[in-house]
XYZ file of C-alpha atoms in Angstrom:
519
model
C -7.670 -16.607 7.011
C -6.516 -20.420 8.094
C -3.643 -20.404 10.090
C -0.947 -23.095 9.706
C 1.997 -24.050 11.578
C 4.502 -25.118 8.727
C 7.821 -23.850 8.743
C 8.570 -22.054 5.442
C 9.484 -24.358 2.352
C 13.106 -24.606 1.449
C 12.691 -22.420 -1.955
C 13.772 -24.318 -5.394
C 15.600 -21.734 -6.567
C 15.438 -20.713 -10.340
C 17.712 -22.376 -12.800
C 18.090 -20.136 -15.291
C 21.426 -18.578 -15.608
C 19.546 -15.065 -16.232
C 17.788 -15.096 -12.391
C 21.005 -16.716 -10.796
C 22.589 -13.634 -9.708
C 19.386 -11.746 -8.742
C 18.109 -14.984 -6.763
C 21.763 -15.169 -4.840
C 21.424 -11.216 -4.072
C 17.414 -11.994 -2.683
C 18.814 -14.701 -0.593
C 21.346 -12.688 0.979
C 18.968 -10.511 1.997
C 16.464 -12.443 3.205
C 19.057 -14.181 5.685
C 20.201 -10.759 6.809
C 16.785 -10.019 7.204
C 15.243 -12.935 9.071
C 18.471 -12.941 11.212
C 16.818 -9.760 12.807
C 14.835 -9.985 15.503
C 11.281 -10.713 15.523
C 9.474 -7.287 14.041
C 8.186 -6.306 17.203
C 11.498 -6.187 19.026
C 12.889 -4.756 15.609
C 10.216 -2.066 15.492
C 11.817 -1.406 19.522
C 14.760 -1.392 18.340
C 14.484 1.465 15.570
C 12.325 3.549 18.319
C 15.285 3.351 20.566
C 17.805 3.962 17.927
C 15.871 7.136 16.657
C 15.743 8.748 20.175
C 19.797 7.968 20.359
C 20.214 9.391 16.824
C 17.779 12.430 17.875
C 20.255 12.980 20.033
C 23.138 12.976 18.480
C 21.626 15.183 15.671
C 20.734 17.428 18.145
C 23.954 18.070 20.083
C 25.194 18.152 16.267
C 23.237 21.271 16.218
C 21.663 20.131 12.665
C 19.191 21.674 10.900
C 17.363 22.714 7.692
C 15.403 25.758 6.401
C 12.001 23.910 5.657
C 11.155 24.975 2.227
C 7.257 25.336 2.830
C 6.989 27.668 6.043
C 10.714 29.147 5.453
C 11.371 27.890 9.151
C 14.290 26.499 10.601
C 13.668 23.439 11.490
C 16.419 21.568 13.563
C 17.052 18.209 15.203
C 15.039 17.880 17.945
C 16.435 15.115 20.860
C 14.038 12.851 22.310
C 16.688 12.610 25.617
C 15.909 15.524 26.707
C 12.801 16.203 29.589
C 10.498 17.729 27.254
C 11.007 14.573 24.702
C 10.635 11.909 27.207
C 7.815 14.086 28.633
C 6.221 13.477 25.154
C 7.040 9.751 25.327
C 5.171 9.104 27.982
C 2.524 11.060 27.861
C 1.788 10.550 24.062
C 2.305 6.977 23.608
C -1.897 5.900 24.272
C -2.548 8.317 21.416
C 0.297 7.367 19.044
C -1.508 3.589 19.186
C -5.040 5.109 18.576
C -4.056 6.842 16.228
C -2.255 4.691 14.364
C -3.512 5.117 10.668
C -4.008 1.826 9.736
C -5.247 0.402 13.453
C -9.133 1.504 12.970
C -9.168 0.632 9.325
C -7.840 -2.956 9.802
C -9.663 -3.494 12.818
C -13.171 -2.363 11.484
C -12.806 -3.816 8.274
C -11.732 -6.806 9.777
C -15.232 -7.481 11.900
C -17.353 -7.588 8.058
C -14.298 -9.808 6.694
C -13.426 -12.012 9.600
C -17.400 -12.631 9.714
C -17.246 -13.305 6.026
C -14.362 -16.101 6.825
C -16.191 -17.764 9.491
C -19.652 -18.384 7.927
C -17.344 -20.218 5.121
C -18.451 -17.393 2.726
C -14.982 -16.840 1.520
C -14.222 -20.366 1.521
C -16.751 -21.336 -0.906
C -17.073 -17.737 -2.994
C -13.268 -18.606 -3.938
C -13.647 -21.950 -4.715
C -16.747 -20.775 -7.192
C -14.290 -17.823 -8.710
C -11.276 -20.736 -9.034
C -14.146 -23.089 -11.109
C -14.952 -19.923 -13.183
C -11.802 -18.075 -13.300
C -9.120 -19.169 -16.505
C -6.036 -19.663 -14.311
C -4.179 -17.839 -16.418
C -5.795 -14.387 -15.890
C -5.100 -14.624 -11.597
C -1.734 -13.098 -11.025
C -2.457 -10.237 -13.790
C -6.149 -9.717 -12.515
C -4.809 -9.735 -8.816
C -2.226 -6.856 -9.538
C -4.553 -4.948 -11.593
C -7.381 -4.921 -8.494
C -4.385 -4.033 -6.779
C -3.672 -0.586 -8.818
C -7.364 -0.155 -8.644
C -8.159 -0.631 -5.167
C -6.688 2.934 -4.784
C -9.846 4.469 -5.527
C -10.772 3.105 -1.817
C -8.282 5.101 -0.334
C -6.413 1.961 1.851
C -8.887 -0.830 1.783
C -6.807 -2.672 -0.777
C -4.351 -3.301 1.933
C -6.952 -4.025 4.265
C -8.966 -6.127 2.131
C -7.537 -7.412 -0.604
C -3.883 -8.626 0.388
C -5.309 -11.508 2.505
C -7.935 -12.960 -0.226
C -5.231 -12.879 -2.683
C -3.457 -15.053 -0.455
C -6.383 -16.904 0.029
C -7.480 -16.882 -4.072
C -3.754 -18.440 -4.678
C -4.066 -21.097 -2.095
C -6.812 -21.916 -3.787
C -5.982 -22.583 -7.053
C -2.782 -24.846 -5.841
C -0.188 -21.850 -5.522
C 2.013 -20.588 -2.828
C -0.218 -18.103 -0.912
C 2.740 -15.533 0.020
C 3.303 -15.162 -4.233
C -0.561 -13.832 -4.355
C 0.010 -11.761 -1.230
C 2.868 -10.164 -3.188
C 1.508 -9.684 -5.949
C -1.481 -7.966 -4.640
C 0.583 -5.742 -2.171
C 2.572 -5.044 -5.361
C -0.399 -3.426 -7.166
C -1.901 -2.268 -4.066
C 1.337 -0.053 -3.076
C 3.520 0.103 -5.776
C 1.084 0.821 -8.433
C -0.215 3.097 -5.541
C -0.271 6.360 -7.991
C -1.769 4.614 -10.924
C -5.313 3.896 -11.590
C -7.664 4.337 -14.776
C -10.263 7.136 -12.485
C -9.205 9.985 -10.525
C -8.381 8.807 -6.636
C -8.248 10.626 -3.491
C -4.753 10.998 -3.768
C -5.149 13.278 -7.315
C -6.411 16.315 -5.536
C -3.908 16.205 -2.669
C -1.068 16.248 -4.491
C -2.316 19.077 -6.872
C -3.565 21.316 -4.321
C 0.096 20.752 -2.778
C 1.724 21.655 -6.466
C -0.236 24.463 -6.519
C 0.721 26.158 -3.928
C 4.024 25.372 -4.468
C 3.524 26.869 -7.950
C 2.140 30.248 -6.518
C 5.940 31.001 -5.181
C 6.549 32.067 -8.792
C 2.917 32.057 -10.298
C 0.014 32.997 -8.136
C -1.921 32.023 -10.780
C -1.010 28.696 -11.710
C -3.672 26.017 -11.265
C -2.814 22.527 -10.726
C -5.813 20.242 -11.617
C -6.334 17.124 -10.032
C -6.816 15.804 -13.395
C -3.278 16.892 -14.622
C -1.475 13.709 -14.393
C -4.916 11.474 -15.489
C -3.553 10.230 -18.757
C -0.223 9.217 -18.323
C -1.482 7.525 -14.792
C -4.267 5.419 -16.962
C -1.693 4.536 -18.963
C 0.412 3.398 -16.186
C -2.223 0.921 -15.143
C -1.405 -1.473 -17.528
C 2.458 -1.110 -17.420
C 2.132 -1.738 -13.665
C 0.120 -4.696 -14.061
C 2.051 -6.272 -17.142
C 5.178 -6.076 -15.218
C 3.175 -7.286 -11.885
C 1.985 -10.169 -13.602
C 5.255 -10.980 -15.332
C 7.551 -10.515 -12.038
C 4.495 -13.008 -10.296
C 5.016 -15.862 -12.436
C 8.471 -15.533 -13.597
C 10.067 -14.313 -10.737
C 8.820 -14.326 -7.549
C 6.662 -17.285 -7.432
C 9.650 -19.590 -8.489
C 11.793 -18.456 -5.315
C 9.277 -19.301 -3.205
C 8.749 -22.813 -4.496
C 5.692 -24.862 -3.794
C 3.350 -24.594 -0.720
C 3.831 -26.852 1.982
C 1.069 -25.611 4.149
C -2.440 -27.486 5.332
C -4.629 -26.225 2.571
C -5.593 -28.874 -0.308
C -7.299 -27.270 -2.735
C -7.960 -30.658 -4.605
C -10.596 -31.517 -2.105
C -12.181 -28.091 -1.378
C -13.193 -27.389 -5.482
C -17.151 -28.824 -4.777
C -19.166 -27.217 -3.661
C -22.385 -28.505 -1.409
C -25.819 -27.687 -2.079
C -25.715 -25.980 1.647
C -23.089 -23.864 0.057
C -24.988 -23.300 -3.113
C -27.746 -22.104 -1.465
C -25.574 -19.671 0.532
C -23.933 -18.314 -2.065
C -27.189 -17.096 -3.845
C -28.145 -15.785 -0.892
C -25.451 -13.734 -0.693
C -25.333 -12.562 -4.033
C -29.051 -11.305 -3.498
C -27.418 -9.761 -0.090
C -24.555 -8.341 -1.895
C -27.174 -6.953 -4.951
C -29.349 -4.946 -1.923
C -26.296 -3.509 -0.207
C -24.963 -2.291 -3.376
C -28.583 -0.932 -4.670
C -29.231 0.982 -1.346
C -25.040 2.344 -1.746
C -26.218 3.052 -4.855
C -29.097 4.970 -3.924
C -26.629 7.039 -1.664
C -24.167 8.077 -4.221
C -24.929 7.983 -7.425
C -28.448 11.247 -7.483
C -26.412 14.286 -7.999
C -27.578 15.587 -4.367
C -27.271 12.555 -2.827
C -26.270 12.048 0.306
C -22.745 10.593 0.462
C -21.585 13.172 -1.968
C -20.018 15.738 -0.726
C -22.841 18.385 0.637
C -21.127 21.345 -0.788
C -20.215 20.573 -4.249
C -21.793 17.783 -5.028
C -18.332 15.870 -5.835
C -17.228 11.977 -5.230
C -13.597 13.332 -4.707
C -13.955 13.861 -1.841
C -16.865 13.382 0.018
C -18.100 11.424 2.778
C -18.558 8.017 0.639
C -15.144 8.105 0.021
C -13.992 9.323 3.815
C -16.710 6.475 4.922
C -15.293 3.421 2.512
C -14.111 1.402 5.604
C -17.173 0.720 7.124
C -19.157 0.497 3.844
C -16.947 -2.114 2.754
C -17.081 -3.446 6.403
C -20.814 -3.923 5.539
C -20.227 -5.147 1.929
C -18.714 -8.404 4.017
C -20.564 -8.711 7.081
C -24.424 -8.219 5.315
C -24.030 -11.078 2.311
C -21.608 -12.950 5.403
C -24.732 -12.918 8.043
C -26.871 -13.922 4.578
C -24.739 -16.621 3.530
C -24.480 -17.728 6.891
C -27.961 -18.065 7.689
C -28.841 -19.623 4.173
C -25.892 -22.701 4.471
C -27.003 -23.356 8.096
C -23.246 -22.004 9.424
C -25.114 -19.023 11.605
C -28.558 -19.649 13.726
C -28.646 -16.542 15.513
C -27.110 -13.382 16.325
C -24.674 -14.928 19.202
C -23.112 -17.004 16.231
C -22.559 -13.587 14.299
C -20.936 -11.973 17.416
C -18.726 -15.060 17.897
C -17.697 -14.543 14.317
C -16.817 -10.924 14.698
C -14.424 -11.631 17.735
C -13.345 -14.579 16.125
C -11.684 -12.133 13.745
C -10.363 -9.994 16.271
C -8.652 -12.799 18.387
C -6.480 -13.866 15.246
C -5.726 -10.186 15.352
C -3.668 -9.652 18.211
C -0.335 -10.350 17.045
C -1.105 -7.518 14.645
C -2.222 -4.883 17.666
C 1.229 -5.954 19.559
C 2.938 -4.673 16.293
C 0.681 -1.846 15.874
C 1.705 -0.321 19.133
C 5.188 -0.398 18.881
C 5.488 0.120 14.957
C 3.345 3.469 15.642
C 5.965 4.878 18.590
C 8.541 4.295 16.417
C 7.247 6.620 13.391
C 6.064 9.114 16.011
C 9.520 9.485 17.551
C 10.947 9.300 13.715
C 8.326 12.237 13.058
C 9.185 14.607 16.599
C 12.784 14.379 15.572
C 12.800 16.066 12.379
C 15.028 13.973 10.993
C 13.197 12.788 7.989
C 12.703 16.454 6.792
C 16.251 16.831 7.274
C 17.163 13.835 5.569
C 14.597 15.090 2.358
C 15.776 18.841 2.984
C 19.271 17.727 2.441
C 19.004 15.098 -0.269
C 17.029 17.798 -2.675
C 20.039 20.011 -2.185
C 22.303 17.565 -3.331
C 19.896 17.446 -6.582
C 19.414 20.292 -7.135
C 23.463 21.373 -7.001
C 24.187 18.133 -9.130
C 23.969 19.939 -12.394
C 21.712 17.224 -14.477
C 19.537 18.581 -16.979
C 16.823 17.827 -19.075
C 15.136 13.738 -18.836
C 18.382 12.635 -16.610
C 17.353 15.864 -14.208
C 13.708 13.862 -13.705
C 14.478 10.456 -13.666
C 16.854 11.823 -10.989
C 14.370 12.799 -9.175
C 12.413 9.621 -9.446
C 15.418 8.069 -7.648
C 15.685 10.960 -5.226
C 11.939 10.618 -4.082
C 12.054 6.582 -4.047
C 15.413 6.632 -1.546
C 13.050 9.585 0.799
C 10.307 7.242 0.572
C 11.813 5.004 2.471
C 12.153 7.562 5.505
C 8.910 9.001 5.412
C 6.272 6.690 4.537
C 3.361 9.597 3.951
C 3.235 10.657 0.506
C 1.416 13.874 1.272
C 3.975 14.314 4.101
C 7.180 14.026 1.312
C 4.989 15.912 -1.166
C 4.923 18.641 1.074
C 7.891 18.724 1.448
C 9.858 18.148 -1.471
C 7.463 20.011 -3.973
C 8.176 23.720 -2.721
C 11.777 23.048 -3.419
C 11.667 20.823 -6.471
C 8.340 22.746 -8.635
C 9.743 25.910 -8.395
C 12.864 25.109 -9.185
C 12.062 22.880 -12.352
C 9.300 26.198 -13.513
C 12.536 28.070 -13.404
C 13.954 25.419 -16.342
C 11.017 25.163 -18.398
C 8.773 22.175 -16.829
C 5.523 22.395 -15.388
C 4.250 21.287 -12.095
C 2.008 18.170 -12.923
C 5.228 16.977 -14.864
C 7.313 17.192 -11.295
C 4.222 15.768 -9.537
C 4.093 12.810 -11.505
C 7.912 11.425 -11.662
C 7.808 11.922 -7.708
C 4.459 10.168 -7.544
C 6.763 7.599 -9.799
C 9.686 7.311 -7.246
C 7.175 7.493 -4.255
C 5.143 4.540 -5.279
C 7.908 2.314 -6.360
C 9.372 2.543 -3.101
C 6.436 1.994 -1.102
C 6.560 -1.998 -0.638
C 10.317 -2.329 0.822
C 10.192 0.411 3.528
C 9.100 -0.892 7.169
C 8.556 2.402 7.415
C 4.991 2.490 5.721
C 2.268 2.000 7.701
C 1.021 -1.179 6.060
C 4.104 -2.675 6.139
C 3.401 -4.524 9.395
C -0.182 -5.069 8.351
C 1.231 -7.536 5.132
C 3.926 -9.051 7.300
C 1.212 -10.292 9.593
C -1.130 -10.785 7.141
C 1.791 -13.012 5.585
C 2.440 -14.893 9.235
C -1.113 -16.737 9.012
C 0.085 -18.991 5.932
C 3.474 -18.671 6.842
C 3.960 -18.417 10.650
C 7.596 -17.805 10.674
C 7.370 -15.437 7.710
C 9.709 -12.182 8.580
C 10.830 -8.845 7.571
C 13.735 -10.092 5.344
C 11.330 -12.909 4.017
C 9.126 -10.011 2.839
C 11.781 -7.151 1.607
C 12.916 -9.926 -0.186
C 9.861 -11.083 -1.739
C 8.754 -7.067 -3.011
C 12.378 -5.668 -3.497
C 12.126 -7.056 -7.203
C 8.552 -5.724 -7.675
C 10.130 -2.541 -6.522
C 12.978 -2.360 -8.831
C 11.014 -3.839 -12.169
C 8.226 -0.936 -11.240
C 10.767 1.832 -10.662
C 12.626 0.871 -14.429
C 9.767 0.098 -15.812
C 8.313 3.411 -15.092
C 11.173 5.329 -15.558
C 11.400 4.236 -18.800
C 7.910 4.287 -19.958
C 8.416 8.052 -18.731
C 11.142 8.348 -20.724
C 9.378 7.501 -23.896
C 6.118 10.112 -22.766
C 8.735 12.799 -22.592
C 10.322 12.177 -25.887
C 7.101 11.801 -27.216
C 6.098 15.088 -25.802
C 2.638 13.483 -24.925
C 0.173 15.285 -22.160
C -0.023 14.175 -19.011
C -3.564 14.909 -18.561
C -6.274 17.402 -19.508
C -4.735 20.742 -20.460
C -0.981 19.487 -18.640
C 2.187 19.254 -20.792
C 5.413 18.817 -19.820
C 7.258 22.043 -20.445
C 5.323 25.252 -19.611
C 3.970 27.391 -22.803
């Protein structure tokens, strides 16, 4: 990805009396925003401020009974000697195991490679000569939703050539970041196949179902339909919020790219590029050959499945390889690689321009450690849920509700599995007891919990796209980026809501054999 050291353009601002207000609102809190400290010293910041809150909380004496174990869980303080104990001594392994540190890093090593050959360079500029311009911001958010299917190599993967894709084609870089994020994280739930996430989620709802049915099963399939579905809503109202919305605020690109100049290609390049392609055809032929024979051996060795199984556990590297084989091909083909010491020097290439990222990393993964220790974020969910559930709503207003309830958690606990667990013994059971089944609670959390997902530092990508977003924009910040997703986030969580709205009216299934209300 080309760096450039432009400041960020002074936004035209849309004229239309409709976007005035909203525009004035996004402005305020971008300046709020990038009046904060750089994210590093932010992400400090927060870690401090959790262990004095821990604190606080603790001498508070505050606690909840967590709704899963039927344990009392209660604030823990990170002042104390057993919590700075913990500080010290876990902080190495907090960094390593950071979930999106490996992830970015490996996949970075196939991509970065990809970058430096000029493979990415001049497979773009074939896809902008090919591509009606028209169909980029809705095909963008649309691989976004998809991408979920990878588990988190969309964020990886395809946040930065979206970037890339709309520098391309003469538009501001930071608008196709956005919009790929967008569709990436807040289309997170939706998707037209069943994803990883389907099956942890259900197995979560079922055992939260077994409190008052021990024989309730929860498919992974039950919320299929209305999440196919879904996958076009998200990526209409992606596409529209793109063009009509976000792209406007950010005004036109002031950065070193000219994509006037770059649309030919050479015959060097030419030749590359069909090299790849027949690079590209073996890797996915010999992935192929791994997956697809109902034995093979990237299924899973038990049951044969795809969900999961080690191809799906193993996508990071196999994309990693999907780069770095056509890359090396390409490479070799347009004359940009002679031998292997030019591949190596493109693989740490890639890893220098990463160490802004790493800085983050480390501090960004204390802070939702020390978040994590101090039980505050089940409090916080224990406690909100309560207030829900005593709030006397019934029927569709009880749901959406709850849509609301699990977007505003989201932004304290960035694991979906993690809230799931959570929220669903306290909210399935309780909804069973009025009538509604537990794929229909699954899904409007899954709504709230997506929607959410692209204005909360507090998900572990978050860092990733504001770095990501630094390499066009170098003194792109946090506010700069809350500001740029919050109206993603809010057209996604109406959006939803209502399209939910009209399923439950409609009293359609959510997926094979799931209603809404139990029989």
């Amino acid at each position: 990805m080309e760096d450039n050291n432009s400041p960020p353009s002074e936004s035209p601002r849309p004229s239309t009396g409709r976007l005035r207000g909203l525009d004035r609102v996004l402005g305020w809190i971008e300046r709020v925003g990038n009046a904060l400290p750089d994210p590093v010293t932010l992400f400090l910041i927060l870690a401090i401020g959790v262990i004095l809150l821990s604190a606080l909380a603790a001498a508070a004496g505050l606690s909840v009974l967590h709704p899963a174990t039927e344990e009392t869980l209660t604030a823990v303080s990170l002042l104390s000697a057993e919590g700075l104990r913990r500080m010290v001594t876990e902080a190495v392994q907090n960094f390593v195991q950071f979930p999106p540190l490996g992830p970015v890093l490996v996949a970075m090593l196939g991509v970065g490679l990809s970058e430096y050959t000029g493979l990415l360079s001049a497979a773009l500029r074939w896809g902008v000569s090919v591509t009606p311009l028209a169909l980029v911001s809705p095909g963008i958010v649309f691989l976004g939703v998809m991408s979920n299917l990878a588990s988190d190599a969309g964020y990886v993967v395809l946040t930065p050539l979206a970037a890339m894709l709309f520098a391309a084609v003469g538009r501001h870089p930071i608008s196709g970041l956005a919009a790929a994020f967008a569709g990436v994280s807040g289309g997170f739930s939706a998707n037209l196949l069943i994803g990883t996430l389907d099956p942890l989620l259900a197995g979560i709802s079922q055992e939260a179902a077994a409190f008052l049915d021990a024989d309730y099963v929860v498919n992974p399939t039950g919320n299929y339909y209305f999440m196919a579905a879904s996958t076009f809503v998200i990526t209409l109202v992606g596409w529209w919020m793109t063009d009509k919305v976000v792209e406007p605020r950010l005004g036109s690109y002031e950065g070193d790219r000219t994509p006037e100049d770059e649309q030919t290609l050479t015959a060097a390049e030419r030749k590359g590029l069909r090299w790849a392609f027949y690079a590209l055809l073996a890797v996915l032929a010999g992935l192929a050959l791994l997956v697809l024979p109902p034995n093979a051996i990237l299924r899973d060795p038990e049951t044969g499945s795809l969900v999961p199984s080690p191809f799906l556990n193993g996508i990071v590297i196999l994309i990693t390889l999907g780069f770095l084989i056509p890359g090396i091909a390409y490479g070799m083909a347009a004359g940009t690689v002679r031998n292997d010491k030019d591949v190596v020097k493109g693989m740490s290439t890639a890893m220098s321009a990463m160490g802004y990222y790493i800085v983050l990393s480390f501090v960004a993964a204390q802070f939702i450690a020390y978040f994590s220790w101090s039980n505050l974020g089940v409090i916080l969910a224990v406690n909100g849920a309560n207030v829900l559930e005593g709030s006397g709503l019934t029927g569709i207003a009880l749901l959406l509700g709850f849509v609301l309830l699990s977007a505003l958690i989201n932004l304290f606990i960035g694991s979906a599995s993690a809230q799931w667990a959570i929220m669903a013994p306290i909210f399935v059971p309780m909804l069973m007891l009025l009538g509604y089944t537990p794929e229909v609670t699954q899904l409007v959390f899954r709504i709230g919990d997506s929607a959410s997902n692209i204005i909360t530092p507090l998900m572990v990508y978050f860092p990733l796209i504001v770095a990501f977003g630094q390499r066009f924009e170098k003194n792109l910040k946090i506010g700069t980026l809350i500001a740029t997703m919050l109206p993603y986030s809010l057209a996604f969580l109406m959006s939803w809501s209502l399209f939910f709205a009209l399923w439950f009216v409609l009293g359609l299934p959510l997926g094979p054999g799931a209603g809404i209300r139990l029989v």
